[in-house]
PDB file of C-alpha atoms in Angstrom:
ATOM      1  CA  UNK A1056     -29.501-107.415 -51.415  1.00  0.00           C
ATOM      2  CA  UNK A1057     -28.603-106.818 -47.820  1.00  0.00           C
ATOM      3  CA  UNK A1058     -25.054-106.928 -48.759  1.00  0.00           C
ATOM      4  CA  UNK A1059     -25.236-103.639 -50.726  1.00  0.00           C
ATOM      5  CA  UNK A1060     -27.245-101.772 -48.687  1.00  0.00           C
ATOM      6  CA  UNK A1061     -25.778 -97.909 -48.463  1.00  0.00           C
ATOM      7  CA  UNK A1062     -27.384 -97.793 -44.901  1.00  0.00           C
ATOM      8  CA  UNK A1063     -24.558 -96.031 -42.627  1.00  0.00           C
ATOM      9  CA  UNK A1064     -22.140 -95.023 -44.793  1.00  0.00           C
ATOM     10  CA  UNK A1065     -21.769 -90.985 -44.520  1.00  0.00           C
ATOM     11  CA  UNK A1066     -21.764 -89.252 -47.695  1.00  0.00           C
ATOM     12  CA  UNK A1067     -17.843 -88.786 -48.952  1.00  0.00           C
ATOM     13  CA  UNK A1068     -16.503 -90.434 -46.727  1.00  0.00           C
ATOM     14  CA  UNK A1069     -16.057 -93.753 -49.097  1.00  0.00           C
ATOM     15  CA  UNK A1070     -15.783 -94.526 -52.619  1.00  0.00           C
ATOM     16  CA  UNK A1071     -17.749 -97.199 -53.918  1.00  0.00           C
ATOM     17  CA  UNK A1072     -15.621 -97.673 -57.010  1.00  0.00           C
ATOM     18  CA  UNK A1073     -12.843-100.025 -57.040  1.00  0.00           C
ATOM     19  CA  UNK A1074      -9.643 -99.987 -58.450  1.00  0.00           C
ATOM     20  CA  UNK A1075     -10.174-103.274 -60.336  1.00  0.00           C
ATOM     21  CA  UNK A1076      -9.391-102.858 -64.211  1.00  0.00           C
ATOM     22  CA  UNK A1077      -7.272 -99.953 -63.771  1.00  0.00           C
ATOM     23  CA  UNK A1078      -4.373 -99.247 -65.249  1.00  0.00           C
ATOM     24  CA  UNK A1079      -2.397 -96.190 -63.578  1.00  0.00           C
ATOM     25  CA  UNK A1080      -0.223 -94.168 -66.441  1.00  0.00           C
ATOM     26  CA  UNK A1081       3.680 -94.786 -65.664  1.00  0.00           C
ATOM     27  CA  UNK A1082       4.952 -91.738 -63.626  1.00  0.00           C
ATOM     28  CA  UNK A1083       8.416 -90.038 -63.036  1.00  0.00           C
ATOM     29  CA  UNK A1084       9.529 -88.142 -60.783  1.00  0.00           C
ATOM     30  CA  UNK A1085      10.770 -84.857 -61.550  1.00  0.00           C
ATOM     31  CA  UNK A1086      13.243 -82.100 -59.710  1.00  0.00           C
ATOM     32  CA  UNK A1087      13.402 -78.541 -58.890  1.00  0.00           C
ATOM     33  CA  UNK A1088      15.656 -76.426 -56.912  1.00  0.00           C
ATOM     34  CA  UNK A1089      15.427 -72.990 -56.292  1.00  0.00           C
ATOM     35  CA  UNK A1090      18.001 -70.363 -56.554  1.00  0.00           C
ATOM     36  CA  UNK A1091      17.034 -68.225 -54.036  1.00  0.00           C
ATOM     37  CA  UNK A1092      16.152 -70.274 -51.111  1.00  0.00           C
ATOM     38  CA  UNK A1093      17.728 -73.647 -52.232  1.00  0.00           C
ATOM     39  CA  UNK A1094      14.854 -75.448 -51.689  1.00  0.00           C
ATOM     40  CA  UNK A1095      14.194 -78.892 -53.312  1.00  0.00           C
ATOM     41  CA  UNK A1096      11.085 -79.570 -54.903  1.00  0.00           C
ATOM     42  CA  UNK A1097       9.660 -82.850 -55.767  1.00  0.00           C
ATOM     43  CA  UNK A1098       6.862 -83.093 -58.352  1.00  0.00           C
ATOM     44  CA  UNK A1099       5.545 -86.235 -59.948  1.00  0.00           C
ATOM     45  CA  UNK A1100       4.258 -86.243 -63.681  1.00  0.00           C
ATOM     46  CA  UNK A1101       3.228 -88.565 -66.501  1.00  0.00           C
ATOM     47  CA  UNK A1102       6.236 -90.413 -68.257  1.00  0.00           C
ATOM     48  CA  UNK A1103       5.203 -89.414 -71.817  1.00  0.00           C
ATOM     49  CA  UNK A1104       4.861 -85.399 -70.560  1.00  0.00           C
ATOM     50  CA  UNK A1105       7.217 -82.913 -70.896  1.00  0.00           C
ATOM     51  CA  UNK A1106       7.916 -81.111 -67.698  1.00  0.00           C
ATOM     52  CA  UNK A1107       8.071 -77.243 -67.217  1.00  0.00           C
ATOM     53  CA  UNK A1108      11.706 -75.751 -67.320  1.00  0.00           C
ATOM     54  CA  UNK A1109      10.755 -73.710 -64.320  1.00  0.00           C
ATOM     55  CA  UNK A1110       8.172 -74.201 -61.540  1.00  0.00           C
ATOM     56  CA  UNK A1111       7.231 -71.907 -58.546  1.00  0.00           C
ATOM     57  CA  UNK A1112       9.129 -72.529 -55.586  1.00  0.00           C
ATOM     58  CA  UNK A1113       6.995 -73.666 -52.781  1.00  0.00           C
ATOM     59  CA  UNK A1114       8.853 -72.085 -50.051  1.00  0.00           C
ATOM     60  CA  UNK A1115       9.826 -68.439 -50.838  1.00  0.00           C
ATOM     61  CA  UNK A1116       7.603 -68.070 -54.754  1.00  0.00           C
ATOM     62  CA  UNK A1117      10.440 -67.382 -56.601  1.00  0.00           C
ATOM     63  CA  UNK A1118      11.222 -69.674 -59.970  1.00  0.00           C
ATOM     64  CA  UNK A1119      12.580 -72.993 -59.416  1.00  0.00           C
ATOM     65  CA  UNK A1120      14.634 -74.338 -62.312  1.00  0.00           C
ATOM     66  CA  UNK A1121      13.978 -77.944 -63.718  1.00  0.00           C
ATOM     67  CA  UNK A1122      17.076 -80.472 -62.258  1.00  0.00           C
ATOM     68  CA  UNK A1123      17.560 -83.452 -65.080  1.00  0.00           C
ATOM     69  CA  UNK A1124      20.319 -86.303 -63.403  1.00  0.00           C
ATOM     70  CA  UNK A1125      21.364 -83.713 -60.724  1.00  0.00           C
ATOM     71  CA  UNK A1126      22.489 -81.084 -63.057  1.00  0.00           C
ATOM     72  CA  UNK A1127      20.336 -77.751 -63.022  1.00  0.00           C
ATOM     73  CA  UNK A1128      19.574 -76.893 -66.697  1.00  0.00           C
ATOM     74  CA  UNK A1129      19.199 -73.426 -68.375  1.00  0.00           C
ATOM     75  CA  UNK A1130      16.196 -71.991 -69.038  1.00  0.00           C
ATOM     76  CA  UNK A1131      15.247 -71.790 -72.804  1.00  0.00           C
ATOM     77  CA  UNK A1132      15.031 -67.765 -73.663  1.00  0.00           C
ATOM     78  CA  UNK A1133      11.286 -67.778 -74.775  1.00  0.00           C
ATOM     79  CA  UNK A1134       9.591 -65.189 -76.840  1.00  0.00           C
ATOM     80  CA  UNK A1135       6.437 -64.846 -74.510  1.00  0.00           C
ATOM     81  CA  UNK A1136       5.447 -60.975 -74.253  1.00  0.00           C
ATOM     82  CA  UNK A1137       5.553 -59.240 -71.124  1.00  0.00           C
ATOM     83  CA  UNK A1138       2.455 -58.605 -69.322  1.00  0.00           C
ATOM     84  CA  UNK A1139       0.986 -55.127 -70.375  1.00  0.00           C
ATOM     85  CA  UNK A1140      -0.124 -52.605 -67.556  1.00  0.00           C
ATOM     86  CA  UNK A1141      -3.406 -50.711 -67.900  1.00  0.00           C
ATOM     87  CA  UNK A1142      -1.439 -47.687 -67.867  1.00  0.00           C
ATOM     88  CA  UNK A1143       1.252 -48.997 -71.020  1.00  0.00           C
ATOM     89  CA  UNK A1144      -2.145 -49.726 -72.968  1.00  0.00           C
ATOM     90  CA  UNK A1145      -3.175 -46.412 -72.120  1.00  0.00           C
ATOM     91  CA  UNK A1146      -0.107 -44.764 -73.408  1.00  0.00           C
ATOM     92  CA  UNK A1147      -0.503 -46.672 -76.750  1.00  0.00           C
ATOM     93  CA  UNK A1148      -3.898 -44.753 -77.353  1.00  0.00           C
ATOM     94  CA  UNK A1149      -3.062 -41.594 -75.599  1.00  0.00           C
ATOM     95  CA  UNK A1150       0.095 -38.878 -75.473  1.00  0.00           C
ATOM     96  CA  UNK A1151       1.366 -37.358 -71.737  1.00  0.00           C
ATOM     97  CA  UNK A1152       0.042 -33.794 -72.615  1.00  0.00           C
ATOM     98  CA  UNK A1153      -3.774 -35.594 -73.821  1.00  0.00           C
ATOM     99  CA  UNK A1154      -4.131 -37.414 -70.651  1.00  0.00           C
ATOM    100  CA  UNK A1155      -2.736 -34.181 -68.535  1.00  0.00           C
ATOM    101  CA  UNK A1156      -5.479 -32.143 -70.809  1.00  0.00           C
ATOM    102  CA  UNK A1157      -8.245 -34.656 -70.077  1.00  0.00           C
ATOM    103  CA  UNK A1158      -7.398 -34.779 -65.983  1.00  0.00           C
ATOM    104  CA  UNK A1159      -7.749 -31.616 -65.766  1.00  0.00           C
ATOM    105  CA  UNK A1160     -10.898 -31.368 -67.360  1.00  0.00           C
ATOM    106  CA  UNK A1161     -12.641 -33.979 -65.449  1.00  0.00           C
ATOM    107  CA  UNK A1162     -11.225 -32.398 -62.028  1.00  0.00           C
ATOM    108  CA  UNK A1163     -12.983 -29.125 -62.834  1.00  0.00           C
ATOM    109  CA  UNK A1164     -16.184 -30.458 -63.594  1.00  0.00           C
ATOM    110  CA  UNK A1165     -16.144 -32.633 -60.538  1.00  0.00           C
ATOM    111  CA  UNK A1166     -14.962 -29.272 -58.725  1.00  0.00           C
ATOM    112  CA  UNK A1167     -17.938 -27.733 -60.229  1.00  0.00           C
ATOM    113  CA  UNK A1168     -20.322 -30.315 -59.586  1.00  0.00           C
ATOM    114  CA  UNK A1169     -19.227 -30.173 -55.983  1.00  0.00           C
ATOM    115  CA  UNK A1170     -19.139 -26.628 -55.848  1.00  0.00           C
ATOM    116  CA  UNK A1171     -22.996 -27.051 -57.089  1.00  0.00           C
ATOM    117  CA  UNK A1172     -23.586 -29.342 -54.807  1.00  0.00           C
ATOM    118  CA  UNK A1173     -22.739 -27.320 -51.628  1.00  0.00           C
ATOM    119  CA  UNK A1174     -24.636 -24.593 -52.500  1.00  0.00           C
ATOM    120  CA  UNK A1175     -28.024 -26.434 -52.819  1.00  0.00           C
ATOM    121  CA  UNK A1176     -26.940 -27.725 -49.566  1.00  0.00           C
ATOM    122  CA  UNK A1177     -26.451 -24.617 -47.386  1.00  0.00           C
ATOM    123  CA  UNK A1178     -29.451 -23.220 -49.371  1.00  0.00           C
ATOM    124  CA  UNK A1179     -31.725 -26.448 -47.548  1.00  0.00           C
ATOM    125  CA  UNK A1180     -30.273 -25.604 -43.844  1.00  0.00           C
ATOM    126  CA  UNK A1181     -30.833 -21.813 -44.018  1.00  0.00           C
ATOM    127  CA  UNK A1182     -34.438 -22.467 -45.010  1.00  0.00           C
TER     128      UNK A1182
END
């Protein structure tokens, strides 16, 4: 029993797993070089996966396109939408003129409501 004794390890410091009876998946290692900076990266994934035709660069952000036997391939075209703005899903319920009409309403009611507003206030200091 002394033999397994925790006594002085720190917490996370070790593991107390082994590695026996563990078979690591078979790995390969896979290219990317960036356009705009030319900067190489290195990435490692599993054999059987299939990697990413672009990956962001680490250096600069921009996209980094997949390298298979030294030759950079050609991104696949995909039909993936473009992001939407708040403001393009806005224009899908809503014309120019209806948002100009409703802008204007809600700036003269918060004009009025300030206008209130200040009134009630001068009408506390002058009392």
């Amino acid at each position: 029993m002394a033999d397994r004794s925790l006594r002085g390890i720190r917490l996370g410091a070790q593991s107390l797993q082994s590695e026996e009876g563990v078979v690591f998946m078979e790995r390969r290692e896979t290219t990317y070089k960036c356009d705009a900076c030319k900067h190489v990266t290195t990435l490692m994934f599993a054999s059987d996966a299939e990697p990413p035709q672009t990956w962001e660069c680490r250096s600069c952000g921009a996209a980094a396109v997949l390298r298979v036997d030294g030759e950079t391939i050609t991104p696949e075209a995909t039909d993936e939408k473009a992001a939407r703005t708040h403001w393009d899903m806005l224009l899908e319920r809503r014309t120019r003129a209806e948002l100009e009409e409703l802008l204007e309403e809600r700036l003269a009611f918060i004009r009025a409501r300030r206008g209130a507003g200040e009134e009630s206030n001068r009408d506390k200091i002058g009392a």
